[in-house]
JSON list of C-alpha atoms in Angstrom, two decimals:
[
{"chain": "E", "resi": 1, "resn": "UNK", "atom": "CA", "xyz": [-71.64, -68.20, -63.10]},
{"chain": "E", "resi": 2, "resn": "UNK", "atom": "CA", "xyz": [-74.90, -68.89, -61.32]},
{"chain": "E", "resi": 3, "resn": "UNK", "atom": "CA", "xyz": [-76.48, -66.37, -59.05]},
{"chain": "E", "resi": 4, "resn": "UNK", "atom": "CA", "xyz": [-75.67, -68.33, -55.89]},
{"chain": "E", "resi": 5, "resn": "UNK", "atom": "CA", "xyz": [-72.01, -68.74, -56.76]},
{"chain": "E", "resi": 6, "resn": "UNK", "atom": "CA", "xyz": [-71.71, -65.02, -57.63]},
{"chain": "E", "resi": 7, "resn": "UNK", "atom": "CA", "xyz": [-73.26, -64.05, -54.30]},
{"chain": "E", "resi": 8, "resn": "UNK", "atom": "CA", "xyz": [-70.89, -66.34, -52.44]},
{"chain": "E", "resi": 9, "resn": "UNK", "atom": "CA", "xyz": [-67.89, -64.84, -54.28]},
{"chain": "E", "resi": 10, "resn": "UNK", "atom": "CA", "xyz": [-68.91, -61.28, -53.48]},
{"chain": "E", "resi": 11, "resn": "UNK", "atom": "CA", "xyz": [-69.43, -62.12, -49.84]},
{"chain": "E", "resi": 12, "resn": "UNK", "atom": "CA", "xyz": [-66.05, -63.76, -49.74]},
{"chain": "E", "resi": 13, "resn": "UNK", "atom": "CA", "xyz": [-64.42, -60.76, -51.45]},
{"chain": "E", "resi": 14, "resn": "UNK", "atom": "CA", "xyz": [-66.07, -58.40, -49.03]},
{"chain": "E", "resi": 15, "resn": "UNK", "atom": "CA", "xyz": [-64.88, -60.46, -46.08]},
{"chain": "E", "resi": 16, "resn": "UNK", "atom": "CA", "xyz": [-61.31, -60.66, -47.42]},
{"chain": "E", "resi": 17, "resn": "UNK", "atom": "CA", "xyz": [-61.29, -56.95, -48.20]},
{"chain": "E", "resi": 18, "resn": "UNK", "atom": "CA", "xyz": [-62.60, -56.15, -44.76]},
{"chain": "E", "resi": 19, "resn": "UNK", "atom": "CA", "xyz": [-59.97, -58.31, -43.15]},
{"chain": "E", "resi": 20, "resn": "UNK", "atom": "CA", "xyz": [-57.25, -56.68, -45.22]},
{"chain": "E", "resi": 21, "resn": "UNK", "atom": "CA", "xyz": [-58.58, -53.26, -44.36]},
{"chain": "E", "resi": 22, "resn": "UNK", "atom": "CA", "xyz": [-58.62, -54.07, -40.68]},
{"chain": "E", "resi": 23, "resn": "UNK", "atom": "CA", "xyz": [-55.10, -55.48, -40.92]},
{"chain": "E", "resi": 24, "resn": "UNK", "atom": "CA", "xyz": [-53.92, -52.31, -42.70]},
{"chain": "E", "resi": 25, "resn": "UNK", "atom": "CA", "xyz": [-55.56, -50.12, -40.07]},
{"chain": "E", "resi": 26, "resn": "UNK", "atom": "CA", "xyz": [-53.94, -52.11, -37.28]},
{"chain": "E", "resi": 27, "resn": "UNK", "atom": "CA", "xyz": [-50.54, -51.88, -39.00]},
{"chain": "E", "resi": 28, "resn": "UNK", "atom": "CA", "xyz": [-51.01, -48.14, -39.44]},
{"chain": "E", "resi": 29, "resn": "UNK", "atom": "CA", "xyz": [-52.01, -47.70, -35.83]},
{"chain": "E", "resi": 30, "resn": "UNK", "atom": "CA", "xyz": [-49.12, -49.84, -34.68]},
{"chain": "E", "resi": 31, "resn": "UNK", "atom": "CA", "xyz": [-46.71, -47.89, -36.88]},
{"chain": "E", "resi": 32, "resn": "UNK", "atom": "CA", "xyz": [-48.14, -44.66, -35.53]},
{"chain": "E", "resi": 33, "resn": "UNK", "atom": "CA", "xyz": [-47.81, -45.91, -31.98]},
{"chain": "E", "resi": 34, "resn": "UNK", "atom": "CA", "xyz": [-44.28, -47.12, -32.62]},
{"chain": "E", "resi": 35, "resn": "UNK", "atom": "CA", "xyz": [-43.36, -43.83, -34.27]},
{"chain": "E", "resi": 36, "resn": "UNK", "atom": "CA", "xyz": [-44.88, -41.84, -31.44]},
{"chain": "E", "resi": 37, "resn": "UNK", "atom": "CA", "xyz": [-43.12, -44.04, -28.92]},
{"chain": "E", "resi": 38, "resn": "UNK", "atom": "CA", "xyz": [-39.80, -43.70, -30.73]},
{"chain": "E", "resi": 39, "resn": "UNK", "atom": "CA", "xyz": [-40.36, -39.97, -31.17]},
{"chain": "E", "resi": 40, "resn": "UNK", "atom": "CA", "xyz": [-41.16, -39.63, -27.51]},
{"chain": "E", "resi": 41, "resn": "UNK", "atom": "CA", "xyz": [-38.10, -41.65, -26.54]},
{"chain": "E", "resi": 42, "resn": "UNK", "atom": "CA", "xyz": [-35.97, -39.67, -28.96]},
{"chain": "E", "resi": 43, "resn": "UNK", "atom": "CA", "xyz": [-37.34, -36.39, -27.62]},
{"chain": "E", "resi": 44, "resn": "UNK", "atom": "CA", "xyz": [-36.72, -37.56, -24.09]},
{"chain": "E", "resi": 45, "resn": "UNK", "atom": "CA", "xyz": [-33.20, -38.58, -25.02]},
{"chain": "E", "resi": 46, "resn": "UNK", "atom": "CA", "xyz": [-32.63, -35.30, -26.82]},
{"chain": "E", "resi": 47, "resn": "UNK", "atom": "CA", "xyz": [-33.99, -33.39, -23.87]},
{"chain": "E", "resi": 48, "resn": "UNK", "atom": "CA", "xyz": [-31.83, -35.39, -21.50]},
{"chain": "E", "resi": 49, "resn": "UNK", "atom": "CA", "xyz": [-28.69, -34.94, -23.59]},
{"chain": "E", "resi": 50, "resn": "UNK", "atom": "CA", "xyz": [-28.63, -31.10, -23.61]},
{"chain": "E", "resi": 51, "resn": "UNK", "atom": "CA", "xyz": [-29.50, -31.14, -19.96]},
{"chain": "E", "resi": 52, "resn": "UNK", "atom": "CA", "xyz": [-26.66, -33.54, -19.29]},
{"chain": "E", "resi": 53, "resn": "UNK", "atom": "CA", "xyz": [-24.27, -31.48, -21.46]},
{"chain": "E", "resi": 54, "resn": "UNK", "atom": "CA", "xyz": [-25.37, -28.35, -19.72]},
{"chain": "E", "resi": 55, "resn": "UNK", "atom": "CA", "xyz": [-24.78, -29.96, -16.37]},
{"chain": "E", "resi": 56, "resn": "UNK", "atom": "CA", "xyz": [-21.40, -31.19, -17.54]},
{"chain": "E", "resi": 57, "resn": "UNK", "atom": "CA", "xyz": [-20.63, -27.78, -18.96]},
{"chain": "E", "resi": 58, "resn": "UNK", "atom": "CA", "xyz": [-21.75, -26.24, -15.71]},
{"chain": "E", "resi": 59, "resn": "UNK", "atom": "CA", "xyz": [-19.44, -28.56, -13.88]},
{"chain": "E", "resi": 60, "resn": "UNK", "atom": "CA", "xyz": [-16.57, -27.55, -16.15]},
{"chain": "E", "resi": 61, "resn": "UNK", "atom": "CA", "xyz": [-17.49, -23.93, -15.81]},
{"chain": "E", "resi": 62, "resn": "UNK", "atom": "CA", "xyz": [-17.45, -24.27, -12.06]},
{"chain": "E", "resi": 63, "resn": "UNK", "atom": "CA", "xyz": [-14.10, -25.98, -12.21]},
{"chain": "E", "resi": 64, "resn": "UNK", "atom": "CA", "xyz": [-12.63, -23.31, -14.46]},
{"chain": "E", "resi": 65, "resn": "UNK", "atom": "CA", "xyz": [-14.21, -20.64, -12.35]},
{"chain": "E", "resi": 66, "resn": "UNK", "atom": "CA", "xyz": [-12.55, -22.13, -9.32]},
{"chain": "E", "resi": 67, "resn": "UNK", "atom": "CA", "xyz": [-9.26, -22.10, -11.20]},
{"chain": "E", "resi": 68, "resn": "UNK", "atom": "CA", "xyz": [-9.70, -18.41, -11.93]},
{"chain": "E", "resi": 69, "resn": "UNK", "atom": "CA", "xyz": [-10.59, -17.78, -8.34]},
{"chain": "E", "resi": 70, "resn": "UNK", "atom": "CA", "xyz": [-7.45, -19.65, -7.42]},
{"chain": "E", "resi": 71, "resn": "UNK", "atom": "CA", "xyz": [-5.47, -17.23, -9.55]},
{"chain": "E", "resi": 72, "resn": "UNK", "atom": "CA", "xyz": [-7.28, -14.43, -7.84]},
{"chain": "E", "resi": 73, "resn": "UNK", "atom": "CA", "xyz": [-6.24, -15.93, -4.55]},
{"chain": "E", "resi": 74, "resn": "UNK", "atom": "CA", "xyz": [-2.69, -15.75, -5.85]},
{"chain": "E", "resi": 75, "resn": "UNK", "atom": "CA", "xyz": [-3.15, -11.99, -6.21]},
{"chain": "E", "resi": 76, "resn": "UNK", "atom": "CA", "xyz": [-4.39, -11.89, -2.66]},
{"chain": "E", "resi": 77, "resn": "UNK", "atom": "CA", "xyz": [-1.29, -13.78, -1.63]},
{"chain": "E", "resi": 78, "resn": "UNK", "atom": "CA", "xyz": [0.72, -11.12, -3.34]},
{"chain": "E", "resi": 79, "resn": "UNK", "atom": "CA", "xyz": [-1.08, -8.54, -1.25]},
{"chain": "E", "resi": 80, "resn": "UNK", "atom": "CA", "xyz": [-0.30, -10.49, 1.89]},
{"chain": "E", "resi": 81, "resn": "UNK", "atom": "CA", "xyz": [3.36, -10.68, 0.86]},
{"chain": "E", "resi": 82, "resn": "UNK", "atom": "CA", "xyz": [3.38, -6.93, 0.33]},
{"chain": "E", "resi": 83, "resn": "UNK", "atom": "CA", "xyz": [1.69, -6.40, 3.67]},
{"chain": "E", "resi": 84, "resn": "UNK", "atom": "CA", "xyz": [4.38, -8.44, 5.35]},
{"chain": "E", "resi": 85, "resn": "UNK", "atom": "CA", "xyz": [6.61, -5.40, 5.62]},
{"chain": "E", "resi": 86, "resn": "UNK", "atom": "CA", "xyz": [5.92, -2.31, 7.67]},
{"chain": "E", "resi": 87, "resn": "UNK", "atom": "CA", "xyz": [4.40, -1.65, 11.05]},
{"chain": "E", "resi": 88, "resn": "UNK", "atom": "CA", "xyz": [0.93, -2.97, 11.93]},
{"chain": "E", "resi": 89, "resn": "UNK", "atom": "CA", "xyz": [-1.33, 0.00, 12.64]},
{"chain": "E", "resi": 90, "resn": "UNK", "atom": "CA", "xyz": [-3.89, -2.24, 14.38]},
{"chain": "E", "resi": 91, "resn": "UNK", "atom": "CA", "xyz": [-6.61, -1.84, 11.72]},
{"chain": "E", "resi": 92, "resn": "UNK", "atom": "CA", "xyz": [-5.36, -4.52, 9.35]},
{"chain": "E", "resi": 93, "resn": "UNK", "atom": "CA", "xyz": [-3.15, -2.12, 7.46]},
{"chain": "E", "resi": 94, "resn": "UNK", "atom": "CA", "xyz": [0.57, -1.64, 7.52]},
{"chain": "E", "resi": 95, "resn": "UNK", "atom": "CA", "xyz": [2.55, 1.53, 7.21]},
{"chain": "E", "resi": 96, "resn": "UNK", "atom": "CA", "xyz": [6.15, 1.77, 6.03]},
{"chain": "E", "resi": 97, "resn": "UNK", "atom": "CA", "xyz": [8.61, 1.86, 8.90]},
{"chain": "E", "resi": 98, "resn": "UNK", "atom": "CA", "xyz": [10.58, 5.11, 8.77]},
{"chain": "E", "resi": 99, "resn": "UNK", "atom": "CA", "xyz": [14.13, 5.31, 10.01]},
{"chain": "E", "resi": 100, "resn": "UNK", "atom": "CA", "xyz": [15.54, 7.81, 12.45]},
{"chain": "E", "resi": 101, "resn": "UNK", "atom": "CA", "xyz": [17.73, 10.45, 10.89]},
{"chain": "E", "resi": 102, "resn": "UNK", "atom": "CA", "xyz": [21.46, 10.29, 11.16]},
{"chain": "E", "resi": 103, "resn": "UNK", "atom": "CA", "xyz": [23.70, 13.24, 10.44]},
{"chain": "E", "resi": 104, "resn": "UNK", "atom": "CA", "xyz": [24.79, 11.64, 7.17]},
{"chain": "E", "resi": 105, "resn": "UNK", "atom": "CA", "xyz": [21.12, 11.48, 5.98]},
{"chain": "E", "resi": 106, "resn": "UNK", "atom": "CA", "xyz": [20.86, 15.26, 6.10]},
{"chain": "E", "resi": 107, "resn": "UNK", "atom": "CA", "xyz": [21.97, 18.24, 4.01]},
{"chain": "E", "resi": 108, "resn": "UNK", "atom": "CA", "xyz": [23.12, 20.87, 6.51]},
{"chain": "E", "resi": 109, "resn": "UNK", "atom": "CA", "xyz": [23.36, 24.62, 6.35]},
{"chain": "E", "resi": 110, "resn": "UNK", "atom": "CA", "xyz": [24.22, 27.37, 8.84]},
{"chain": "E", "resi": 111, "resn": "UNK", "atom": "CA", "xyz": [23.93, 31.14, 8.82]},
{"chain": "E", "resi": 112, "resn": "UNK", "atom": "CA", "xyz": [24.51, 33.87, 11.38]},
{"chain": "E", "resi": 113, "resn": "UNK", "atom": "CA", "xyz": [21.54, 35.86, 12.66]},
{"chain": "E", "resi": 114, "resn": "UNK", "atom": "CA", "xyz": [21.58, 39.12, 14.68]},
{"chain": "E", "resi": 115, "resn": "UNK", "atom": "CA", "xyz": [18.32, 38.66, 16.58]},
{"chain": "E", "resi": 116, "resn": "UNK", "atom": "CA", "xyz": [18.49, 37.91, 20.33]},
{"chain": "E", "resi": 117, "resn": "UNK", "atom": "CA", "xyz": [22.05, 39.22, 20.59]},
{"chain": "E", "resi": 118, "resn": "UNK", "atom": "CA", "xyz": [23.27, 37.04, 17.72]},
{"chain": "E", "resi": 119, "resn": "UNK", "atom": "CA", "xyz": [22.95, 33.31, 17.12]},
{"chain": "E", "resi": 120, "resn": "UNK", "atom": "CA", "xyz": [23.61, 30.59, 14.56]},
{"chain": "E", "resi": 121, "resn": "UNK", "atom": "CA", "xyz": [20.62, 29.17, 12.66]},
{"chain": "E", "resi": 122, "resn": "UNK", "atom": "CA", "xyz": [21.07, 25.53, 11.68]},
{"chain": "E", "resi": 123, "resn": "UNK", "atom": "CA", "xyz": [18.86, 24.15, 8.93]},
{"chain": "E", "resi": 124, "resn": "UNK", "atom": "CA", "xyz": [18.45, 20.47, 8.09]},
{"chain": "E", "resi": 125, "resn": "UNK", "atom": "CA", "xyz": [16.88, 18.79, 5.03]},
{"chain": "E", "resi": 126, "resn": "UNK", "atom": "CA", "xyz": [16.82, 15.12, 4.10]},
{"chain": "E", "resi": 127, "resn": "UNK", "atom": "CA", "xyz": [19.09, 14.19, 1.22]},
{"chain": "E", "resi": 128, "resn": "UNK", "atom": "CA", "xyz": [17.31, 13.26, -2.05]},
{"chain": "E", "resi": 129, "resn": "UNK", "atom": "CA", "xyz": [15.44, 9.95, -1.81]},
{"chain": "E", "resi": 130, "resn": "UNK", "atom": "CA", "xyz": [15.62, 9.81, 2.00]},
{"chain": "E", "resi": 131, "resn": "UNK", "atom": "CA", "xyz": [12.75, 10.04, 4.47]},
{"chain": "E", "resi": 132, "resn": "UNK", "atom": "CA", "xyz": [13.74, 10.02, 8.13]},
{"chain": "E", "resi": 133, "resn": "UNK", "atom": "CA", "xyz": [12.63, 11.26, 11.51]},
{"chain": "E", "resi": 134, "resn": "UNK", "atom": "CA", "xyz": [14.28, 13.82, 13.73]},
{"chain": "E", "resi": 135, "resn": "UNK", "atom": "CA", "xyz": [13.48, 12.72, 17.28]},
{"chain": "E", "resi": 136, "resn": "UNK", "atom": "CA", "xyz": [11.73, 14.95, 19.79]},
{"chain": "E", "resi": 137, "resn": "UNK", "atom": "CA", "xyz": [15.02, 15.86, 21.46]},
{"chain": "E", "resi": 138, "resn": "UNK", "atom": "CA", "xyz": [17.68, 18.53, 21.35]},
{"chain": "E", "resi": 139, "resn": "UNK", "atom": "CA", "xyz": [20.18, 18.46, 18.52]},
{"chain": "E", "resi": 140, "resn": "UNK", "atom": "CA", "xyz": [23.61, 17.53, 19.79]},
{"chain": "E", "resi": 141, "resn": "UNK", "atom": "CA", "xyz": [25.84, 20.56, 19.20]},
{"chain": "E", "resi": 142, "resn": "UNK", "atom": "CA", "xyz": [29.41, 20.55, 20.46]},
{"chain": "E", "resi": 143, "resn": "UNK", "atom": "CA", "xyz": [32.21, 23.12, 20.30]},
{"chain": "E", "resi": 144, "resn": "UNK", "atom": "CA", "xyz": [35.97, 22.92, 20.24]},
{"chain": "E", "resi": 145, "resn": "UNK", "atom": "CA", "xyz": [38.42, 20.14, 20.80]},
{"chain": "E", "resi": 146, "resn": "UNK", "atom": "CA", "xyz": [37.10, 19.56, 24.31]},
{"chain": "E", "resi": 147, "resn": "UNK", "atom": "CA", "xyz": [33.57, 18.89, 23.00]},
{"chain": "E", "resi": 148, "resn": "UNK", "atom": "CA", "xyz": [31.76, 21.54, 25.02]},
{"chain": "E", "resi": 149, "resn": "UNK", "atom": "CA", "xyz": [28.10, 20.68, 24.45]},
{"chain": "E", "resi": 150, "resn": "UNK", "atom": "CA", "xyz": [25.20, 23.14, 24.10]},
{"chain": "E", "resi": 151, "resn": "UNK", "atom": "CA", "xyz": [22.52, 22.97, 26.76]},
{"chain": "E", "resi": 152, "resn": "UNK", "atom": "CA", "xyz": [18.75, 23.45, 26.23]},
{"chain": "E", "resi": 153, "resn": "UNK", "atom": "CA", "xyz": [17.48, 26.89, 25.32]},
{"chain": "E", "resi": 154, "resn": "UNK", "atom": "CA", "xyz": [13.85, 25.81, 25.86]},
{"chain": "E", "resi": 155, "resn": "UNK", "atom": "CA", "xyz": [12.19, 24.29, 28.87]},
{"chain": "E", "resi": 156, "resn": "UNK", "atom": "CA", "xyz": [10.01, 21.77, 27.01]},
{"chain": "E", "resi": 157, "resn": "UNK", "atom": "CA", "xyz": [11.03, 19.14, 24.49]},
{"chain": "E", "resi": 158, "resn": "UNK", "atom": "CA", "xyz": [9.63, 19.68, 20.99]},
{"chain": "E", "resi": 159, "resn": "UNK", "atom": "CA", "xyz": [7.90, 17.23, 18.65]},
{"chain": "E", "resi": 160, "resn": "UNK", "atom": "CA", "xyz": [9.55, 14.81, 16.25]},
{"chain": "E", "resi": 161, "resn": "UNK", "atom": "CA", "xyz": [9.81, 15.98, 12.65]},
{"chain": "E", "resi": 162, "resn": "UNK", "atom": "CA", "xyz": [9.71, 13.85, 9.52]},
{"chain": "E", "resi": 163, "resn": "UNK", "atom": "CA", "xyz": [12.21, 15.07, 6.96]},
{"chain": "E", "resi": 164, "resn": "UNK", "atom": "CA", "xyz": [11.43, 14.35, 3.32]},
{"chain": "E", "resi": 165, "resn": "UNK", "atom": "CA", "xyz": [11.56, 16.38, 0.12]},
{"chain": "E", "resi": 166, "resn": "UNK", "atom": "CA", "xyz": [11.58, 20.10, 0.84]},
{"chain": "E", "resi": 167, "resn": "UNK", "atom": "CA", "xyz": [10.68, 19.83, 4.53]},
{"chain": "E", "resi": 168, "resn": "UNK", "atom": "CA", "xyz": [13.26, 21.74, 6.56]},
{"chain": "E", "resi": 169, "resn": "UNK", "atom": "CA", "xyz": [13.95, 21.66, 10.27]},
{"chain": "E", "resi": 170, "resn": "UNK", "atom": "CA", "xyz": [15.59, 24.54, 12.12]},
{"chain": "E", "resi": 171, "resn": "UNK", "atom": "CA", "xyz": [17.47, 24.89, 15.38]},
{"chain": "E", "resi": 172, "resn": "UNK", "atom": "CA", "xyz": [19.02, 28.02, 16.84]},
{"chain": "E", "resi": 173, "resn": "UNK", "atom": "CA", "xyz": [22.36, 28.02, 18.69]},
{"chain": "E", "resi": 174, "resn": "UNK", "atom": "CA", "xyz": [23.50, 30.77, 21.00]},
{"chain": "E", "resi": 175, "resn": "UNK", "atom": "CA", "xyz": [27.25, 30.09, 21.43]},
{"chain": "E", "resi": 176, "resn": "UNK", "atom": "CA", "xyz": [27.59, 32.55, 24.35]},
{"chain": "E", "resi": 177, "resn": "UNK", "atom": "CA", "xyz": [24.72, 32.75, 26.82]},
{"chain": "E", "resi": 178, "resn": "UNK", "atom": "CA", "xyz": [26.71, 34.63, 29.50]},
{"chain": "E", "resi": 179, "resn": "UNK", "atom": "CA", "xyz": [27.33, 38.36, 29.85]},
{"chain": "E", "resi": 180, "resn": "UNK", "atom": "CA", "xyz": [30.88, 37.93, 31.15]},
{"chain": "E", "resi": 181, "resn": "UNK", "atom": "CA", "xyz": [33.92, 38.53, 29.06]},
{"chain": "E", "resi": 182, "resn": "UNK", "atom": "CA", "xyz": [36.01, 35.72, 27.77]},
{"chain": "E", "resi": 183, "resn": "UNK", "atom": "CA", "xyz": [35.26, 32.40, 26.14]},
{"chain": "E", "resi": 184, "resn": "UNK", "atom": "CA", "xyz": [36.78, 30.23, 23.41]},
{"chain": "E", "resi": 185, "resn": "UNK", "atom": "CA", "xyz": [37.24, 31.55, 19.88]},
{"chain": "E", "resi": 186, "resn": "UNK", "atom": "CA", "xyz": [36.10, 28.94, 17.36]},
{"chain": "E", "resi": 187, "resn": "UNK", "atom": "CA", "xyz": [35.07, 28.80, 13.70]},
{"chain": "E", "resi": 188, "resn": "UNK", "atom": "CA", "xyz": [33.10, 25.55, 13.48]},
{"chain": "E", "resi": 189, "resn": "UNK", "atom": "CA", "xyz": [30.57, 23.47, 15.36]},
{"chain": "E", "resi": 190, "resn": "UNK", "atom": "CA", "xyz": [29.96, 19.71, 15.55]},
{"chain": "E", "resi": 191, "resn": "UNK", "atom": "CA", "xyz": [26.34, 18.65, 14.98]},
{"chain": "E", "resi": 192, "resn": "UNK", "atom": "CA", "xyz": [24.79, 15.21, 15.48]},
{"chain": "E", "resi": 193, "resn": "UNK", "atom": "CA", "xyz": [21.27, 13.76, 15.80]},
{"chain": "E", "resi": 194, "resn": "UNK", "atom": "CA", "xyz": [21.52, 12.62, 19.39]},
{"chain": "E", "resi": 195, "resn": "UNK", "atom": "CA", "xyz": [24.56, 11.49, 21.35]},
{"chain": "E", "resi": 196, "resn": "UNK", "atom": "CA", "xyz": [24.52, 8.05, 19.70]},
{"chain": "E", "resi": 197, "resn": "UNK", "atom": "CA", "xyz": [24.81, 9.38, 16.15]},
{"chain": "E", "resi": 198, "resn": "UNK", "atom": "CA", "xyz": [27.88, 7.56, 14.74]},
{"chain": "E", "resi": 199, "resn": "UNK", "atom": "CA", "xyz": [28.67, 10.16, 12.08]},
{"chain": "E", "resi": 200, "resn": "UNK", "atom": "CA", "xyz": [28.44, 13.74, 13.38]},
{"chain": "E", "resi": 201, "resn": "UNK", "atom": "CA", "xyz": [29.29, 16.54, 10.96]},
{"chain": "E", "resi": 202, "resn": "UNK", "atom": "CA", "xyz": [31.50, 19.61, 11.29]},
{"chain": "E", "resi": 203, "resn": "UNK", "atom": "CA", "xyz": [29.89, 22.85, 10.09]},
{"chain": "E", "resi": 204, "resn": "UNK", "atom": "CA", "xyz": [31.71, 26.10, 9.43]},
{"chain": "E", "resi": 205, "resn": "UNK", "atom": "CA", "xyz": [30.19, 29.10, 11.21]},
{"chain": "E", "resi": 206, "resn": "UNK", "atom": "CA", "xyz": [32.83, 31.83, 11.09]},
{"chain": "E", "resi": 207, "resn": "UNK", "atom": "CA", "xyz": [34.63, 33.08, 14.18]},
{"chain": "E", "resi": 208, "resn": "UNK", "atom": "CA", "xyz": [32.48, 32.82, 17.31]},
{"chain": "E", "resi": 209, "resn": "UNK", "atom": "CA", "xyz": [33.05, 33.16, 21.02]},
{"chain": "E", "resi": 210, "resn": "UNK", "atom": "CA", "xyz": [31.80, 30.17, 22.97]},
{"chain": "E", "resi": 211, "resn": "UNK", "atom": "CA", "xyz": [30.79, 30.33, 26.62]},
{"chain": "E", "resi": 212, "resn": "UNK", "atom": "CA", "xyz": [27.98, 28.15, 28.01]},
{"chain": "E", "resi": 213, "resn": "UNK", "atom": "CA", "xyz": [26.25, 27.64, 24.64]},
{"chain": "E", "resi": 214, "resn": "UNK", "atom": "CA", "xyz": [22.54, 26.74, 24.33]},
{"chain": "E", "resi": 215, "resn": "UNK", "atom": "CA", "xyz": [20.45, 25.28, 21.49]},
{"chain": "E", "resi": 216, "resn": "UNK", "atom": "CA", "xyz": [16.73, 25.14, 20.74]},
{"chain": "E", "resi": 217, "resn": "UNK", "atom": "CA", "xyz": [14.67, 22.11, 19.80]},
{"chain": "E", "resi": 218, "resn": "UNK", "atom": "CA", "xyz": [14.03, 21.34, 16.15]},
{"chain": "E", "resi": 219, "resn": "UNK", "atom": "CA", "xyz": [11.28, 23.46, 14.59]},
{"chain": "E", "resi": 220, "resn": "UNK", "atom": "CA", "xyz": [9.66, 23.56, 11.16]},
{"chain": "E", "resi": 221, "resn": "UNK", "atom": "CA", "xyz": [9.67, 27.38, 11.23]},
{"chain": "E", "resi": 222, "resn": "UNK", "atom": "CA", "xyz": [12.89, 29.39, 11.44]},
{"chain": "E", "resi": 223, "resn": "UNK", "atom": "CA", "xyz": [11.18, 32.09, 13.53]},
{"chain": "E", "resi": 224, "resn": "UNK", "atom": "CA", "xyz": [10.46, 29.50, 16.24]},
{"chain": "E", "resi": 225, "resn": "UNK", "atom": "CA", "xyz": [14.13, 28.58, 16.47]},
{"chain": "E", "resi": 226, "resn": "UNK", "atom": "CA", "xyz": [15.38, 31.85, 17.97]},
{"chain": "E", "resi": 227, "resn": "UNK", "atom": "CA", "xyz": [17.28, 31.04, 21.22]},
{"chain": "E", "resi": 228, "resn": "UNK", "atom": "CA", "xyz": [15.92, 33.78, 23.48]},
{"chain": "E", "resi": 229, "resn": "UNK", "atom": "CA", "xyz": [17.63, 33.84, 26.85]}
]
């Protein structure tokens, strides 16, 4: 090969090699750009997906949370149902309504006392499982077949008493408040909680003489139930 032809070949080879090198560089750059673009898109998609899942999960969590709250509201409803009974105290609370005592709600006892010229002490306790209220009024105490009723031994009316458990109420009866001779001889008394009590009870007291009897209010202490004239 002559010198001119060899020079032309080398120049041609150099030009072809340079073109191939440039093409390879462009392909590499394009591949890099494409990879970076795809990586960026993939990263964006990946970033968007967890965020979307999280949002969806948050939505589900909120929904489930609301369901739980709904169940909680059911418990509140239960409270409202429970609060439906009883008396409204005015502060959003309710207290159980207690019944008035009847004679048949009470366990009765009597005993004779010598103080104040002699009297009969009546004691009253609620029967097991019963809570009831003795009103702020005289016990109704009657004597004999004619129903002679005891009058008040005290000037003022006492306070109501709630009977429950071991709480005991006491009332003192003086069957003969007069100093005159005479009177009815009896051995029992009839006791009721007020004149409207449908089931009064008969209590044995031994032989007593009855003449203008008197009775105290109900008291929680036996010493306060002495019927002084």
